[in-house]
Amino acid sequence: MKIFRKIASYRLNHRSLSLQTKLIILYIVIIMVPVIAFTLYYTEQISNSAIRDATKKQEYLLELEKINIMNHIETMRRTAQIVISDRDFLDFIKKNHDSNTTDLLYFKSNVYSNIIKLQFNNPNINDIRIYTANPNIKEMWPVIFDESRINNKPWFEEVMNRNGIELWWFDNDNVDILNRSLNISDAKISVLRELEYPKGEHLAIIEISMLQENFFPKMFSNVNENESAIVVFDQNLKLVHNPFNPFIQENNLNINELREKFVGTDNQLTSSFQFMNNEKRFLAVSTYMDELNSYMLSITSLESIYSETAKTRNLVLSGIILLVIILSIITYKLISYLLKNMYLLIDSMKKVEKGNFEVDVTVDERSEFGELANHFRNMLGKINSLIADAVNKQAITKEAELRSLKTQIDAHFLYNTLENIKMMSEIEGNYEVSDAVTSLGDIMRYNLKWKNDFVSLSEELSHIQNYVDIMNLRLDNRLTLTLTIPQELKEHEVLKMSLQPIVENSIKHGISPIIYNKQGIIDIRASVEMKNIYIEITDNGIGMTQEEVAELHEKISLSSSRTEESENGSGIGLRNVHERIKIHYGNEYGMSIQSVKGQHTKVMIKIPC
């Protein structure tokens, strides 16, 4: 209810505004709405373009990082393959007895030194380690260790179950294989692989590791470290990132929410998404690294982009508002000058409204208002002329009414006369004339007693029976009226004189041409369907073709503006009935006609129950 009151109040206030104020409001709306819409659209396009550029930049950065990563992966794989391809090395750690001094010296000066050289030749490789399961082999740090040192490592069982297939592992533990504490910057990534020699016989596990800061050069780079960061979620969805990058700490990124955003994305494509963190908007571009079974993301802040967009938008809108205010003031003054004559004309109209028809309209300029003032002066002259004519016509009308009263016939005199004729007919034994006079009297009473537009259906049918009786007097009783009306509908109200014109039309146009060839029948039925009453009036007359039915439908459906054009045509009575039904009940009710040439015509009336 409050909303409706506000709307009604707004409409009332709107209507009470002056034309000058409405024009200013319209002027402001016409200018500001499109300009503001265009400004918002344009700044949105600028923002989207900047985000697209940022996305491409991050995708390019990730692509460069992936190239570096693939080079490091290839280096580590090649190093592992060189080690396990050395037959002397495999034979040494395969021995089932303790090595003598000669064997140890040869191994260290040749095979072992080759492994050390291999590591020195690849400065990015941090460790080359072999964990042997042979109890006869002594540990040679920092390359050969006993396998018992890694039995408790989380990756040990998985490496053993892979049957020689490599496993990439992110090692973020702060304790190394020698149980020494490590710095945060010593986090590594390793490729692990089981050695079987011969095939099917477990010999050792080889580990080639590289520091994460060497493996991910872009992640640990200091370039743009305050604006973006590269992070990796490993195979266990644990975060790997540069702990010294201030971007993550300063923005306090929620890693759990970030993880939920990208997990399950297509691992064959690079994807991007935006997210909110601490009421700040960020852009994340992610890519899947199949070799590492890990996701790499580049995260950058969008605050600068949105801040610049908002600054541009606010600046443009402020300029627009200021310009519209200046233009509105100028326009208001100009409209005030242009509408001065209109207000003079309004004052003159108010004087006429109070009854002063001798007002002199002083607007004489050659403009639309001057033309309106001229028409207003002519209208005042016409009104004064019409007032004089109306006074004269009223006097003439009163005189005509007096003359009409003198010649008016009293209805009671007419009824008494008909009653005397009826008695004379009965005395003479002419009962047919007596019955006709009785029917005529009932018809006249029914027509003259019009206190209400509605009568019961039984009263309307009784009137039709009287009409048919009189027609039978002229047609030698060749008309038959049959009624099939349910008892519960006889007292239902219908429009007075709504059925009789249809019956009259049926007799005149349908039955009269064939009345001397066969007995004329008029059948009236009533029924109820879907809360509507249907009254059908059917005659067995000459019927009509479909073209004639369509023409008759068009005539009875003529609008009031076209009624006078067809007053001399047929269908006037039917049209009057149709229009009365629509006026009283609504446009969904009315009359329809069906006919078969040479057989019958059916008129159906639909009214509400």
Tab-separated table of C-alpha atoms in Angstrom, residues 11-392:
chain	number	residue	atom	x	y	z
A	11	ARG	CA	1.965	11.258	-10.309
A	12	LEU	CA	0.117	14.041	-8.514
A	13	ASN	CA	3.302	16.041	-7.997
A	14	HIS	CA	4.332	15.409	-11.597
A	15	ARG	CA	1.011	16.699	-12.898
A	16	SER	CA	1.239	19.804	-10.730
A	17	LEU	CA	4.588	20.829	-12.238
A	18	SER	CA	4.604	23.715	-14.654
A	19	LEU	CA	5.311	23.208	-18.344
A	20	GLN	CA	8.538	25.146	-17.944
A	21	THR	CA	9.752	22.795	-15.182
A	22	LYS	CA	8.687	19.702	-17.153
A	23	LEU	CA	10.616	20.928	-20.209
A	24	ILE	CA	13.751	21.477	-18.116
A	25	ILE	CA	13.422	18.010	-16.555
A	26	LEU	CA	12.877	16.481	-19.988
A	27	TYR	CA	15.842	18.435	-21.340
A	28	ILE	CA	18.085	17.162	-18.538
A	29	VAL	CA	16.890	13.568	-18.946
A	30	ILE	CA	17.330	13.578	-22.731
A	31	ILE	CA	20.912	14.823	-22.430
A	32	MET	CA	22.125	13.117	-19.265
A	33	VAL	CA	20.693	9.621	-19.664
A	34	PRO	CA	22.363	8.855	-23.044
A	35	VAL	CA	25.599	10.623	-22.069
A	36	ILE	CA	25.840	8.853	-18.716
A	37	ALA	CA	25.001	5.532	-20.361
A	38	PHE	CA	27.665	6.118	-23.026
A	39	THR	CA	30.212	7.194	-20.408
A	40	LEU	CA	29.564	4.094	-18.302
A	41	TYR	CA	29.765	1.903	-21.393
A	42	TYR	CA	32.940	3.597	-22.651
A	43	THR	CA	34.739	3.388	-19.289
A	44	GLU	CA	33.635	-0.223	-18.960
A	45	GLN	CA	35.168	-0.957	-22.356
A	46	ILE	CA	38.387	0.773	-21.292
A	47	SER	CA	38.458	-1.299	-18.113
A	48	ASN	CA	37.801	-4.535	-20.021
A	49	SER	CA	40.503	-3.670	-22.563
A	50	ALA	CA	43.013	-3.017	-19.778
A	51	ILE	CA	42.095	-6.315	-18.127
A	52	ARG	CA	42.505	-8.139	-21.446
A	53	ASP	CA	45.945	-6.568	-21.865
A	54	ALA	CA	46.876	-7.556	-18.313
A	55	THR	CA	45.642	-11.084	-18.990
A	56	LYS	CA	47.754	-11.389	-22.150
A	57	LYS	CA	50.762	-10.037	-20.296
A	58	GLN	CA	50.375	-12.626	-17.529
A	59	GLU	CA	49.814	-15.395	-20.081
A	60	TYR	CA	53.034	-14.379	-21.817
A	61	LEU	CA	54.858	-14.370	-18.472
A	62	LEU	CA	53.585	-17.866	-17.669
A	63	GLU	CA	54.596	-19.072	-21.115
A	64	LEU	CA	58.162	-17.832	-20.574
A	65	GLU	CA	58.245	-19.485	-17.167
A	66	LYS	CA	56.995	-22.760	-18.645
A	67	ILE	CA	59.820	-22.640	-21.221
A	68	ASN	CA	62.346	-22.217	-18.409
A	69	ILE	CA	60.726	-25.021	-16.435
A	70	MET	CA	60.754	-27.383	-19.416
A	71	ASN	CA	64.478	-26.667	-19.924
A	72	HIS	CA	65.177	-27.486	-16.269
A	73	ILE	CA	63.034	-30.633	-16.456
A	74	GLU	CA	64.981	-31.780	-19.503
A	75	THR	CA	68.294	-31.052	-17.749
A	76	MET	CA	67.314	-33.055	-14.669
A	77	ARG	CA	65.981	-35.944	-16.744
A	78	ARG	CA	69.144	-36.028	-18.837
A	79	THR	CA	71.321	-35.996	-15.703
A	80	ALA	CA	69.372	-38.885	-14.195
A	81	GLN	CA	69.599	-40.830	-17.439
A	82	ILE	CA	73.378	-40.339	-17.654
A	83	VAL	CA	73.822	-41.647	-14.105
A	84	ILE	CA	71.684	-44.759	-14.536
A	85	SER	CA	73.256	-45.481	-17.944
A	86	ASP	CA	76.741	-45.857	-16.402
A	87	ARG	CA	77.295	-49.642	-16.322
A	88	ASP	CA	80.343	-49.329	-14.023
A	89	PHE	CA	78.240	-47.400	-11.518
A	90	LEU	CA	75.428	-49.988	-11.621
A	91	ASP	CA	77.896	-52.879	-11.267
A	92	PHE	CA	79.505	-51.217	-8.258
A	93	ILE	CA	76.300	-50.694	-6.263
A	94	LYS	CA	75.129	-54.159	-7.347
A	95	LYS	CA	78.069	-55.979	-5.634
A	96	ASN	CA	77.059	-58.591	-3.116
A	97	HIS	CA	80.314	-58.340	-1.141
A	98	ASP	CA	82.431	-55.629	0.400
A	99	SER	CA	84.638	-53.797	-2.053
A	100	ASN	CA	88.409	-53.962	-1.683
A	101	THR	CA	90.669	-50.946	-1.712
A	102	THR	CA	91.490	-51.224	-5.400
A	103	ASP	CA	87.822	-51.263	-6.373
A	104	LEU	CA	87.054	-48.316	-4.167
A	105	LEU	CA	89.919	-46.243	-5.558
A	106	TYR	CA	88.909	-47.017	-9.125
A	107	PHE	CA	85.259	-46.208	-8.423
A	108	LYS	CA	86.062	-42.925	-6.747
A	109	SER	CA	88.602	-41.737	-9.294
A	110	ASN	CA	86.504	-42.660	-12.319
A	111	VAL	CA	82.792	-43.323	-11.767
A	112	TYR	CA	82.221	-41.177	-8.679
A	113	SER	CA	84.260	-38.270	-10.032
A	114	ASN	CA	82.202	-38.358	-13.248
A	115	ILE	CA	79.018	-37.901	-11.228
A	116	ILE	CA	80.551	-34.986	-9.332
A	117	LYS	CA	81.697	-33.415	-12.606
A	118	LEU	CA	78.201	-33.901	-14.007
A	119	GLN	CA	76.793	-31.874	-11.134
A	120	PHE	CA	79.433	-29.161	-11.505
A	121	ASN	CA	78.762	-28.917	-15.235
A	122	ASN	CA	75.077	-28.196	-14.462
A	123	PRO	CA	75.252	-25.396	-11.869
A	124	ASN	CA	71.446	-25.279	-11.497
A	125	ILE	CA	71.396	-28.877	-10.218
A	126	ASN	CA	71.692	-28.873	-6.459
A	127	ASP	CA	72.009	-32.604	-5.620
A	128	ILE	CA	72.592	-35.937	-7.300
A	129	ARG	CA	71.816	-38.696	-4.827
A	130	ILE	CA	71.548	-42.457	-5.026
A	131	TYR	CA	69.827	-44.307	-2.185
A	132	THR	CA	71.045	-47.905	-2.407
A	133	ALA	CA	69.312	-50.894	-0.897
A	134	ASN	CA	72.565	-52.948	-0.997
A	135	PRO	CA	73.951	-53.359	2.575
A	136	ASN	CA	77.391	-54.067	1.118
A	137	ILE	CA	77.747	-50.523	-0.270
A	138	LYS	CA	79.104	-47.872	2.041
A	139	GLU	CA	77.749	-44.327	1.983
A	140	MET	CA	79.766	-41.807	-0.007
A	141	TRP	CA	78.533	-38.331	0.730
A	142	PRO	CA	77.107	-36.324	-0.907
A	143	VAL	CA	76.124	-38.860	-3.615
A	144	ILE	CA	75.578	-42.360	-2.235
A	145	PHE	CA	73.346	-42.903	0.797
A	146	ASP	CA	71.696	-45.859	2.416
A	147	GLU	CA	68.055	-46.338	1.446
A	148	SER	CA	67.038	-46.547	5.104
A	149	ARG	CA	67.445	-42.763	5.319
A	150	ILE	CA	64.388	-42.223	3.078
A	151	ASN	CA	62.042	-44.973	4.255
A	152	ASN	CA	59.986	-42.405	6.149
A	153	LYS	CA	59.775	-39.919	3.295
A	154	PRO	CA	56.189	-39.292	2.024
A	155	TRP	CA	57.236	-40.018	-1.544
A	156	PHE	CA	59.052	-43.326	-0.889
A	157	GLU	CA	56.088	-45.695	-1.300
A	158	GLU	CA	54.826	-43.886	-4.388
A	159	VAL	CA	58.251	-44.120	-6.079
A	160	MET	CA	58.426	-47.852	-5.314
A	161	ASN	CA	54.950	-48.405	-6.802
A	162	ARG	CA	55.708	-46.605	-10.079
A	163	ASN	CA	57.950	-49.376	-11.492
A	164	GLY	CA	60.657	-47.073	-12.766
A	165	ILE	CA	58.384	-44.182	-13.836
A	166	GLU	CA	59.708	-40.806	-12.637
A	167	LEU	CA	58.027	-38.818	-9.858
A	168	TRP	CA	58.386	-35.061	-9.494
A	169	TRP	CA	58.257	-33.876	-5.883
A	170	PHE	CA	58.209	-30.445	-4.290
A	171	ASP	CA	60.335	-30.694	-1.144
A	172	ASN	CA	59.371	-27.883	1.222
A	173	ASP	CA	60.665	-29.585	4.406
A	174	ASN	CA	63.053	-27.544	6.513
A	175	VAL	CA	65.167	-30.668	7.355
A	176	ASP	CA	67.407	-32.381	4.805
A	177	ILE	CA	68.440	-36.037	4.450
A	178	LEU	CA	71.195	-35.501	7.012
A	179	ASN	CA	68.658	-34.049	9.505
A	180	ARG	CA	70.162	-30.605	9.143
A	181	SER	CA	67.902	-27.548	9.400
A	182	LEU	CA	67.474	-25.684	6.142
A	183	ASN	CA	66.641	-22.112	5.281
A	184	ILE	CA	63.382	-21.217	3.568
A	185	SER	CA	65.332	-20.451	0.430
A	186	ASP	CA	66.688	-24.039	0.338
A	187	ALA	CA	63.331	-25.523	-0.764
A	188	LYS	CA	63.881	-27.917	-3.665
A	189	ILE	CA	62.082	-29.758	-6.439
A	190	SER	CA	63.261	-33.293	-7.206
A	191	VAL	CA	62.792	-35.968	-9.815
A	192	LEU	CA	62.788	-39.441	-8.208
A	193	ARG	CA	63.076	-42.770	-9.933
A	194	GLU	CA	63.588	-46.405	-8.929
A	195	LEU	CA	66.598	-48.294	-10.347
A	196	GLU	CA	66.016	-51.935	-11.252
A	197	TYR	CA	69.114	-53.890	-12.287
A	198	PRO	CA	68.519	-56.306	-13.762
A	199	LYS	CA	64.901	-55.582	-14.752
A	200	GLY	CA	62.487	-56.476	-11.984
A	201	GLU	CA	65.132	-56.432	-9.224
A	202	HIS	CA	65.160	-53.363	-6.979
A	203	LEU	CA	68.605	-51.804	-6.726
A	204	ALA	CA	68.304	-48.184	-5.591
A	205	ILE	CA	66.410	-44.885	-5.898
A	206	ILE	CA	67.964	-41.941	-7.707
A	207	GLU	CA	67.173	-38.327	-6.820
A	208	ILE	CA	68.090	-35.301	-8.945
A	209	SER	CA	67.107	-32.052	-7.183
A	210	MET	CA	67.221	-28.363	-7.975
A	211	LEU	CA	66.540	-25.359	-5.775
A	212	GLN	CA	63.089	-23.901	-6.420
A	213	GLU	CA	64.557	-20.438	-6.902
A	214	ASN	CA	66.571	-21.845	-9.841
A	215	PHE	CA	63.746	-24.024	-11.137
A	216	PHE	CA	61.234	-21.120	-11.169
A	217	PRO	CA	63.310	-18.071	-12.199
A	218	LYS	CA	60.303	-15.780	-12.847
A	219	MET	CA	58.683	-16.707	-9.552
A	220	PHE	CA	61.779	-15.647	-7.610
A	221	SER	CA	62.556	-12.641	-9.779
A	222	ASN	CA	62.494	-9.166	-8.219
A	223	VAL	CA	60.918	-7.582	-11.310
A	224	ASN	CA	57.369	-6.215	-10.614
A	225	GLU	CA	57.365	-8.035	-7.287
A	226	ASN	CA	55.068	-5.401	-5.759
A	227	GLU	CA	52.489	-5.679	-8.567
A	228	SER	CA	52.215	-9.427	-9.187
A	229	ALA	CA	53.359	-12.838	-8.056
A	230	ILE	CA	53.731	-16.320	-9.547
A	231	VAL	CA	52.680	-19.230	-7.349
A	232	VAL	CA	52.423	-22.975	-7.885
A	233	PHE	CA	50.066	-25.513	-6.372
A	234	ASP	CA	51.834	-28.875	-6.358
A	235	GLN	CA	50.286	-32.323	-6.880
A	236	ASN	CA	48.933	-32.176	-3.317
A	237	LEU	CA	47.598	-28.625	-3.886
A	238	LYS	CA	50.133	-27.183	-1.470
A	239	LEU	CA	51.304	-23.674	-2.135
A	240	VAL	CA	54.782	-23.086	-3.558
A	241	HIS	CA	55.789	-19.439	-3.806
A	242	ASN	CA	58.600	-16.971	-3.273
A	243	PRO	CA	58.498	-16.312	0.495
A	244	PHE	CA	60.330	-13.015	0.003
A	245	ASN	CA	57.836	-11.604	-2.517
A	246	PRO	CA	55.963	-8.797	-0.661
A	247	PHE	CA	52.929	-9.032	-2.973
A	248	ILE	CA	51.319	-11.986	-1.178
A	249	GLN	CA	52.017	-10.658	2.336
A	250	GLU	CA	50.965	-7.090	1.635
A	251	ASN	CA	47.674	-8.157	0.047
A	252	ASN	CA	47.108	-10.937	2.595
A	253	LEU	CA	45.874	-13.318	-0.107
A	254	ASN	CA	43.536	-16.080	1.065
A	255	ILE	CA	45.203	-19.186	-0.370
A	256	ASN	CA	42.257	-21.510	0.382
A	257	GLU	CA	39.819	-19.366	-1.586
A	258	LEU	CA	42.305	-19.011	-4.403
A	259	ARG	CA	42.768	-22.790	-4.526
A	260	GLU	CA	39.012	-23.352	-4.828
A	261	LYS	CA	38.821	-20.934	-7.765
A	262	PHE	CA	41.011	-22.817	-10.176
A	263	VAL	CA	40.923	-26.490	-9.076
A	264	GLY	CA	39.147	-28.498	-11.757
A	265	THR	CA	39.903	-26.158	-14.640
A	266	ASP	CA	40.852	-27.578	-18.013
A	267	ASN	CA	44.400	-28.826	-17.637
A	268	GLN	CA	45.054	-28.476	-21.374
A	269	LEU	CA	44.392	-24.750	-21.602
A	270	THR	CA	45.416	-21.546	-19.939
A	271	SER	CA	42.481	-20.011	-18.072
A	272	SER	CA	41.894	-16.743	-16.242
A	273	PHE	CA	39.475	-15.520	-13.608
A	274	GLN	CA	38.917	-12.581	-11.290
A	275	PHE	CA	38.393	-12.835	-7.554
A	276	MET	CA	37.914	-10.618	-4.515
A	277	ASN	CA	40.224	-10.713	-1.514
A	278	ASN	CA	39.880	-8.283	1.403
A	279	GLU	CA	37.631	-6.084	-0.772
A	280	LYS	CA	40.330	-5.886	-3.455
A	281	ARG	CA	39.963	-7.290	-6.956
A	282	PHE	CA	42.653	-9.534	-8.448
A	283	LEU	CA	43.269	-11.248	-11.764
A	284	ALA	CA	44.642	-14.793	-11.799
A	285	VAL	CA	45.893	-16.554	-14.933
A	286	SER	CA	46.488	-20.272	-14.447
A	287	THR	CA	48.061	-23.013	-16.508
A	288	TYR	CA	48.512	-26.705	-15.892
A	289	MET	CA	51.997	-28.292	-15.998
A	290	ASP	CA	51.427	-31.874	-17.009
A	291	GLU	CA	54.990	-33.104	-16.232
A	292	LEU	CA	54.776	-31.815	-12.670
A	293	ASN	CA	51.038	-32.511	-12.229
A	294	SER	CA	50.819	-28.976	-10.839
A	295	TYR	CA	49.110	-25.647	-11.462
A	296	MET	CA	51.042	-22.443	-11.974
A	297	LEU	CA	49.287	-19.118	-11.455
A	298	SER	CA	50.239	-15.545	-12.119
A	299	ILE	CA	48.348	-13.183	-9.816
A	300	THR	CA	48.149	-9.442	-10.334
A	301	SER	CA	46.133	-6.696	-8.685
A	302	LEU	CA	43.406	-4.936	-10.663
A	303	GLU	CA	43.061	-2.064	-8.198
A	304	SER	CA	45.085	0.323	-10.334
A	305	ILE	CA	43.002	-0.480	-13.423
A	306	TYR	CA	39.683	0.002	-11.620
A	307	SER	CA	41.004	3.057	-9.829
A	308	GLU	CA	42.000	4.710	-13.113
A	309	THR	CA	38.693	3.728	-14.690
A	310	ALA	CA	36.722	5.170	-11.764
A	311	LYS	CA	38.817	8.353	-11.854
A	312	THR	CA	38.168	8.812	-15.574
A	313	ARG	CA	34.456	8.032	-15.181
A	314	ASN	CA	33.998	10.440	-12.261
A	315	LEU	CA	35.880	13.188	-14.085
A	316	VAL	CA	33.741	12.811	-17.211
A	317	LEU	CA	30.491	12.609	-15.233
A	318	SER	CA	31.406	15.674	-13.170
A	319	GLY	CA	32.079	17.613	-16.353
A	320	ILE	CA	28.790	16.450	-17.847
A	321	ILE	CA	26.806	17.403	-14.745
A	322	LEU	CA	28.423	20.852	-14.601
A	323	LEU	CA	27.745	21.413	-18.310
A	324	VAL	CA	24.115	20.290	-17.973
A	325	ILE	CA	23.589	22.626	-14.986
A	326	ILE	CA	24.911	25.603	-16.978
A	327	LEU	CA	22.838	24.669	-20.040
A	328	SER	CA	19.736	24.113	-17.860
A	329	ILE	CA	19.992	27.617	-16.373
A	330	ILE	CA	20.338	29.142	-19.835
A	331	THR	CA	17.483	27.020	-21.169
A	332	TYR	CA	15.261	27.920	-18.197
A	333	LYS	CA	15.688	31.624	-18.878
A	334	LEU	CA	15.055	31.142	-22.590
A	335	ILE	CA	11.919	29.052	-22.003
A	336	SER	CA	10.650	31.653	-19.518
A	337	TYR	CA	10.825	34.262	-22.259
A	338	LEU	CA	9.198	31.981	-24.845
A	339	LEU	CA	6.344	30.912	-22.536
A	340	LYS	CA	5.476	34.432	-21.327
A	341	ASN	CA	2.636	34.721	-23.844
A	342	MET	CA	1.360	31.279	-22.911
A	343	TYR	CA	0.976	32.359	-19.281
A	344	LEU	CA	-0.938	35.487	-20.454
A	345	LEU	CA	-3.250	33.187	-22.392
A	346	ILE	CA	-3.705	30.966	-19.325
A	347	ASP	CA	-4.706	33.990	-17.224
A	348	SER	CA	-7.333	34.906	-19.831
A	349	MET	CA	-8.696	31.338	-19.772
A	350	LYS	CA	-8.985	31.437	-15.972
A	351	LYS	CA	-11.117	34.593	-16.240
A	352	VAL	CA	-13.373	32.839	-18.764
A	353	GLU	CA	-13.589	29.855	-16.386
A	354	LYS	CA	-15.000	32.217	-13.725
A	355	GLY	CA	-17.751	33.343	-16.137
A	356	ASN	CA	-16.273	36.440	-17.753
A	357	PHE	CA	-16.826	35.893	-21.474
A	358	GLU	CA	-15.903	39.472	-22.386
A	359	VAL	CA	-12.152	38.936	-21.844
A	360	ASP	CA	-9.778	40.602	-24.280
A	361	VAL	CA	-6.766	38.383	-25.162
A	362	THR	CA	-3.763	40.689	-25.609
A	363	VAL	CA	-1.366	38.243	-27.357
A	364	ASP	CA	-0.848	39.563	-30.892
A	365	GLU	CA	2.546	38.230	-31.994
A	366	ARG	CA	2.941	35.988	-35.070
A	367	SER	CA	3.762	32.725	-33.375
A	368	GLU	CA	2.054	29.538	-32.291
A	369	PHE	CA	0.791	31.270	-29.145
A	370	GLY	CA	-0.453	34.207	-31.197
A	371	GLU	CA	-2.346	31.786	-33.437
A	372	LEU	CA	-3.731	30.023	-30.355
A	373	ALA	CA	-4.837	33.371	-28.907
A	374	ASN	CA	-6.603	34.202	-32.169
A	375	HIS	CA	-8.462	30.874	-32.093
A	376	PHE	CA	-9.333	31.503	-28.444
A	377	ARG	CA	-10.839	34.892	-29.325
A	378	ASN	CA	-12.870	33.274	-32.111
A	379	MET	CA	-14.004	30.580	-29.678
A	380	LEU	CA	-15.185	33.187	-27.163
A	381	GLY	CA	-17.223	34.857	-29.902
A	382	LYS	CA	-18.710	31.489	-30.895
A	383	ILE	CA	-19.523	30.684	-27.253
A	384	ASN	CA	-21.374	33.978	-26.814
A	385	SER	CA	-23.319	33.265	-30.027
A	386	LEU	CA	-24.158	29.713	-28.888
A	387	ILE	CA	-25.344	30.966	-25.501
A	388	ALA	CA	-27.800	33.308	-27.224
A	389	ASP	CA	-28.988	30.501	-29.517
A	390	ALA	CA	-29.379	28.136	-26.565
A	391	VAL	CA	-31.608	30.609	-24.728
A	392	ASN	CA	-33.795	30.989	-27.802
